[in-house]
């Protein structure tokens, strides 16, 4: 390629003299406690003295920018550093002024990698101190067109499952709506809690709810489209009209009073959101949101597939 052998930086100078504070910071970060430091700089710091920071390199030629612009225009818009090689010829000491020149040493033919197709670009830098060659630094990057992968399907947010409610979600997976029952006072409770909020007992078992209930209260949710809620449920069960079950919206979210006397929050399906009413009878069904998530929802009785 025409860019090979052309200078990338001419007459560059380090922004700071080699100095003890920078050597100390480097050694602390690396855990290097060599006895020679900070009287001399660790050899692996070679590149640190040439880095320009956010203000950019002094003496940098336009050739490098032209090469990158050419690759950008060809679709190789991403970049990743791949490796470097350094050669140490003379130790650097506090007070040394660093000078350097660099050249584009190689541009590879098009290569295919796991990241994508692109070109490896190698630059070689000669670093001087006091007019002497102190070391060389060969640096390689891959300028590539990233592999375009299809985004994973949107998934509904996962419920927070912990030690207190694991049994509830295990029941839902079996298509059972389990309600806790205090074995001391017999009170039912929902949502699941580690202890009875009536007598304070920590002893409990469960009963399976019949699934019958009624709308005690409700709200209508309006929000921008969200793919995870707009997608068709995996198993088809629980699909409804009017964006119910949390589809593209608006949709109704209700506080449902179960026949057992406890209340829970869920979606109302099988009826347009603007036809939901307080007191409306509902029955339990299970929404297969995806292959891993089943949710309890309530279908309005007397509408759609839930009609009697």
Coordinates of C-alpha atoms in Angstrom, one line a residue:
X1 CA 0.0 0.0 0.0
X2 CA 1.1 3.5 -0.8
X3 CA 1.1 4.5 2.9
X4 CA 3.8 2.0 4.0
X5 CA 7.1 3.7 4.8
X6 CA 5.6 7.1 5.2
X7 CA 6.1 9.1 8.4
X8 CA 3.4 9.3 10.9
X9 CA 5.2 11.6 13.4
X10 CA 8.2 13.8 12.7
X11 CA 10.1 15.6 15.5
X12 CA 7.7 14.7 18.3
X13 CA 8.7 15.6 21.8
X14 CA 7.4 14.3 25.1
X15 CA 5.1 16.7 26.9
X16 CA 7.0 16.3 30.1
X17 CA 10.5 15.4 31.1
X18 CA 11.0 12.0 32.6
X19 CA 10.1 12.6 36.2
X20 CA 10.0 10.9 39.6
X21 CA 6.3 11.5 40.4
X22 CA 5.2 9.7 37.2
X23 CA 7.6 6.9 37.8
X24 CA 6.3 6.5 41.4
X25 CA 2.6 6.5 40.2
X26 CA 3.5 3.8 37.6
X27 CA 5.3 1.6 40.0
X28 CA 2.5 1.8 42.6
X29 CA -0.1 1.0 39.9
X30 CA 1.9 -2.0 38.7
X31 CA 3.1 -3.2 42.1
X32 CA 6.7 -2.9 40.9
X33 CA 9.0 -2.2 43.8
X34 CA 12.3 -2.5 42.0
X35 CA 15.2 -1.0 43.9
X36 CA 16.4 1.0 40.9
X37 CA 13.3 3.1 40.8
X38 CA 12.8 6.1 40.7
X39 CA 16.5 6.7 39.9
X40 CA 15.7 5.3 36.5
X41 CA 12.3 4.7 34.8
X42 CA 11.0 1.2 34.4
X43 CA 11.7 0.1 30.8
X44 CA 8.0 -0.8 30.2
X45 CA 7.1 2.9 30.8
X46 CA 8.7 3.7 27.4
X47 CA 5.4 4.5 25.7
X48 CA 4.2 6.6 28.6
X49 CA 6.7 9.4 27.8
X50 CA 5.4 9.8 24.2
X51 CA 1.6 9.8 24.9
X52 CA 0.1 13.1 23.9
X53 CA -3.1 13.1 26.0
X54 CA -6.3 14.7 24.8
X55 CA -4.5 17.6 23.1
X56 CA -3.0 15.4 20.5
X57 CA 0.4 14.6 19.2
X58 CA 3.0 17.3 18.3
X59 CA 4.6 16.7 15.0
X60 CA 2.0 14.2 13.8
X61 CA 1.8 14.1 10.0
X62 CA -1.5 14.1 8.1
X63 CA -0.6 10.8 6.5
X64 CA -1.9 8.8 9.4
X65 CA -5.2 10.7 9.4
X66 CA -5.5 10.2 5.6
X67 CA -5.0 6.5 6.0
X68 CA -7.7 6.2 8.7
X69 CA -10.1 8.4 6.7
X70 CA -9.6 6.1 3.7
X71 CA -10.4 3.0 5.7
X72 CA -13.4 4.7 7.4
X73 CA -14.8 5.5 3.9
X74 CA -14.4 1.9 3.0
X75 CA -16.5 0.8 5.9
X76 CA -13.7 -0.1 8.4
X77 CA -15.0 2.3 11.0
X78 CA -14.0 0.4 14.2
X79 CA -10.5 0.1 15.8
X80 CA -8.9 -2.1 18.4
X81 CA -5.3 -2.3 19.6
X82 CA -4.0 -5.8 19.2
X83 CA -0.4 -5.9 20.4
X84 CA 2.9 -4.0 20.8
X85 CA 6.6 -4.8 20.8
X86 CA 9.3 -2.8 22.6
X87 CA 13.1 -2.8 22.5
X88 CA 15.1 -1.1 25.3
X89 CA 18.5 0.3 24.4
X90 CA 19.2 2.8 27.1
X91 CA 17.6 3.5 30.6
X92 CA 15.6 6.7 30.9
X93 CA 16.4 8.9 33.9
X94 CA 14.6 11.8 35.6
X95 CA 15.3 15.0 33.6
X96 CA 15.6 13.3 30.2
X97 CA 13.8 15.0 27.4
X98 CA 12.1 12.5 25.1
X99 CA 12.1 12.9 21.3
X100 CA 10.5 10.5 18.8
X101 CA 9.7 9.8 15.2
X102 CA 7.3 7.2 13.9
X103 CA 6.6 5.6 10.5
X104 CA 3.8 3.4 9.1
X105 CA 5.7 0.2 8.9
X106 CA 3.0 -2.1 7.5
X107 CA -0.6 -2.3 6.4
X108 CA -1.9 -5.8 6.0
X109 CA -4.1 -7.2 3.3
X110 CA -7.7 -7.6 4.3
X111 CA -8.0 -10.1 7.1
X112 CA -11.1 -11.8 8.6
X113 CA -11.3 -12.0 12.4
X114 CA -13.9 -12.8 14.9
X115 CA -14.5 -9.0 15.4
X116 CA -14.9 -8.4 11.6
X117 CA -13.0 -7.9 8.4
X118 CA -10.3 -5.3 8.3
X119 CA -6.6 -4.3 8.0
X120 CA -3.8 -4.5 10.6
X121 CA -1.8 -1.3 10.7
X122 CA 1.6 -1.3 12.3
X123 CA 3.6 1.8 13.3
X124 CA 7.2 1.8 14.4
X125 CA 8.4 4.6 16.7
X126 CA 12.1 5.4 17.6
X127 CA 12.4 7.1 20.9
X128 CA 15.5 9.2 21.8
X129 CA 16.8 10.7 25.0
X130 CA 19.7 13.3 24.8
X131 CA 20.1 12.5 21.2
X132 CA 20.6 8.8 21.8
X133 CA 18.3 6.1 20.7
X134 CA 16.7 4.8 23.9
X135 CA 14.2 2.3 22.5
X136 CA 11.8 1.3 19.8
X137 CA 8.1 0.8 20.1
X138 CA 6.1 -1.2 17.5
X139 CA 2.3 -0.8 17.9
X140 CA -0.4 -2.6 15.9
X141 CA -4.1 -1.9 15.6
X142 CA -6.9 -3.5 13.6
X143 CA -9.1 -1.1 11.7
X144 CA -12.2 -3.2 10.9
X145 CA -15.8 -3.4 9.8
X146 CA -17.6 -5.0 12.8
X147 CA -19.6 -8.1 12.3
X148 CA -23.3 -7.2 12.2
X149 CA -25.1 -9.5 14.5
X150 CA -28.9 -9.7 14.7
X151 CA -29.9 -8.2 18.1
X152 CA -31.3 -10.8 20.5
X153 CA -35.1 -10.8 20.8
X154 CA -36.4 -8.4 23.4
X155 CA -37.3 -10.1 26.7
X156 CA -39.7 -8.9 29.3
X157 CA -38.0 -7.8 32.5
X158 CA -37.4 -10.6 34.9
X159 CA -39.2 -10.7 38.3
X160 CA -37.0 -10.4 41.3
X161 CA -36.9 -13.8 42.8
X162 CA -35.4 -14.4 46.3
X163 CA -35.6 -16.8 49.2
X164 CA -38.9 -15.2 50.4
X165 CA -40.9 -15.6 47.1
X166 CA -39.1 -18.6 45.3
X167 CA -42.0 -20.9 46.2
X168 CA -44.5 -18.5 44.6
X169 CA -42.6 -18.6 41.2
X170 CA -42.1 -22.3 41.4
X171 CA -45.9 -22.6 41.7
X172 CA -46.4 -20.3 38.7
X173 CA -44.1 -22.5 36.7
X174 CA -46.4 -25.4 37.5
X175 CA -49.4 -23.2 36.7
X176 CA -50.5 -22.9 40.3
X177 CA -51.2 -19.6 42.0
X178 CA -50.1 -20.3 45.6
X179 CA -51.1 -18.1 48.5
X180 CA -49.3 -18.3 51.9
X181 CA -51.3 -19.5 54.9
X182 CA -50.2 -18.9 58.5
X183 CA -50.3 -22.3 60.3
X184 CA -50.8 -20.7 63.7
X185 CA -53.7 -18.3 63.0
X186 CA -54.8 -19.5 59.6
X187 CA -54.6 -16.1 58.0
X188 CA -53.9 -16.0 54.2
X189 CA -51.4 -13.4 53.0
X190 CA -50.2 -12.0 49.7
X191 CA -47.6 -11.0 48.6
X192 CA -45.4 -13.6 50.1
X193 CA -43.7 -12.6 53.4
X194 CA -41.3 -14.4 55.8
X195 CA -43.8 -14.0 58.7
X196 CA -47.5 -13.5 59.4
X197 CA -48.4 -9.8 59.5
X198 CA -51.3 -10.7 61.8
X199 CA -49.8 -12.8 64.6
X200 CA -46.2 -12.6 63.7
X201 CA -45.7 -16.3 63.4
X202 CA -43.0 -17.5 61.0
X203 CA -44.7 -20.8 60.3
X204 CA -46.7 -21.2 57.1
X205 CA -47.9 -23.4 54.3
X206 CA -49.6 -22.7 51.0
X207 CA -53.0 -23.1 49.4
X208 CA -53.7 -23.0 45.7
X209 CA -56.0 -20.2 44.7
X210 CA -59.1 -21.1 42.7
X211 CA -58.3 -18.4 40.2
X212 CA -61.6 -16.6 40.5
X213 CA -61.7 -13.0 41.5
X214 CA -62.8 -9.5 40.7
X215 CA -61.3 -6.1 39.9
X216 CA -60.9 -4.2 43.1
X217 CA -59.2 -1.2 41.5
X218 CA -57.2 -0.5 38.3
X219 CA -55.1 2.0 36.4
X220 CA -54.5 2.4 32.7
X221 CA -50.8 2.5 31.7
X222 CA -49.6 4.6 28.8
X223 CA -46.0 4.4 27.7
X224 CA -43.9 4.5 24.5
X225 CA -43.7 1.2 22.6
X226 CA -41.4 -1.3 24.2
X227 CA -40.5 -4.4 22.0
X228 CA -40.4 -6.8 25.0
X229 CA -44.1 -6.0 25.7
X230 CA -45.1 -5.7 22.1
X231 CA -43.9 -9.1 21.0
X232 CA -46.3 -12.0 20.6
X233 CA -46.1 -14.3 23.7
X234 CA -44.2 -17.5 23.1
X235 CA -47.0 -19.9 23.6
X236 CA -49.9 -17.7 22.5
X237 CA -51.7 -18.2 25.8
X238 CA -52.9 -15.0 27.3
X239 CA -53.0 -12.9 24.1
X240 CA -55.7 -10.3 24.2
X241 CA -57.3 -7.4 22.5
X242 CA -56.5 -3.8 23.0
X243 CA -52.9 -4.2 24.1
X244 CA -53.9 -6.1 27.2
X245 CA -51.3 -8.2 29.1
X246 CA -48.8 -5.3 28.7
X247 CA -48.6 -5.1 24.9
X248 CA -48.1 -2.0 22.8
X249 CA -50.4 -0.2 25.2
X250 CA -52.4 1.4 26.7
X251 CA -53.3 -1.5 28.9
X252 CA -55.0 -2.0 32.3
X253 CA -53.2 -3.0 35.5
X254 CA -55.6 -4.1 38.2
X255 CA -55.6 -4.9 41.9
X256 CA -57.5 -8.1 41.8
X257 CA -59.3 -9.4 44.8
X258 CA -59.2 -13.2 44.8
X259 CA -62.1 -15.4 46.0
X260 CA -59.9 -16.3 48.9
X261 CA -59.9 -12.7 50.1
X262 CA -56.3 -11.6 49.4
X263 CA -55.4 -9.1 46.6
X264 CA -52.7 -9.1 44.0
X265 CA -51.6 -6.8 41.1
X266 CA -51.7 -8.1 37.6
X267 CA -52.7 -7.4 34.0
X268 CA -56.3 -7.7 32.8
X269 CA -56.6 -9.6 29.5
X270 CA -59.4 -10.4 27.1
X271 CA -61.1 -6.9 27.1
X272 CA -60.0 -3.5 25.8
X273 CA -58.4 -1.4 28.5
X274 CA -61.2 1.2 28.4
X275 CA -63.8 -1.4 29.2
X276 CA -62.2 -2.6 32.5
X277 CA -64.5 -1.7 35.4
X278 CA -64.3 -2.0 39.2
X279 CA -66.2 -5.2 40.3
X280 CA -65.6 -6.9 36.9
X281 CA -65.3 -10.7 37.4
X282 CA -62.0 -12.2 36.2
X283 CA -60.4 -15.6 36.2
X284 CA -56.8 -16.7 36.3
X285 CA -54.8 -17.6 33.2
X286 CA -51.1 -17.9 32.5
X287 CA -49.2 -15.8 30.0
X288 CA -46.2 -17.4 28.5
X289 CA -44.1 -14.3 28.0
X290 CA -41.2 -16.3 26.5
X291 CA -39.7 -19.8 26.7
X292 CA -38.4 -19.1 30.3
X293 CA -41.0 -16.8 31.8
X294 CA -44.7 -17.5 32.7
X295 CA -46.8 -14.8 34.4
X296 CA -50.2 -15.0 36.2
X297 CA -52.7 -12.6 34.5
X298 CA -56.5 -12.4 34.8
X299 CA -59.0 -12.6 31.9
X300 CA -62.3 -10.8 32.1
X301 CA -65.1 -13.3 32.4
X302 CA -67.7 -13.0 29.6
X303 CA -65.3 -11.6 27.0
X304 CA -63.4 -13.3 24.2
X305 CA -62.1 -16.8 24.9
X306 CA -63.0 -16.5 28.5
X307 CA -66.8 -16.1 27.7
X308 CA -69.2 -18.4 29.5

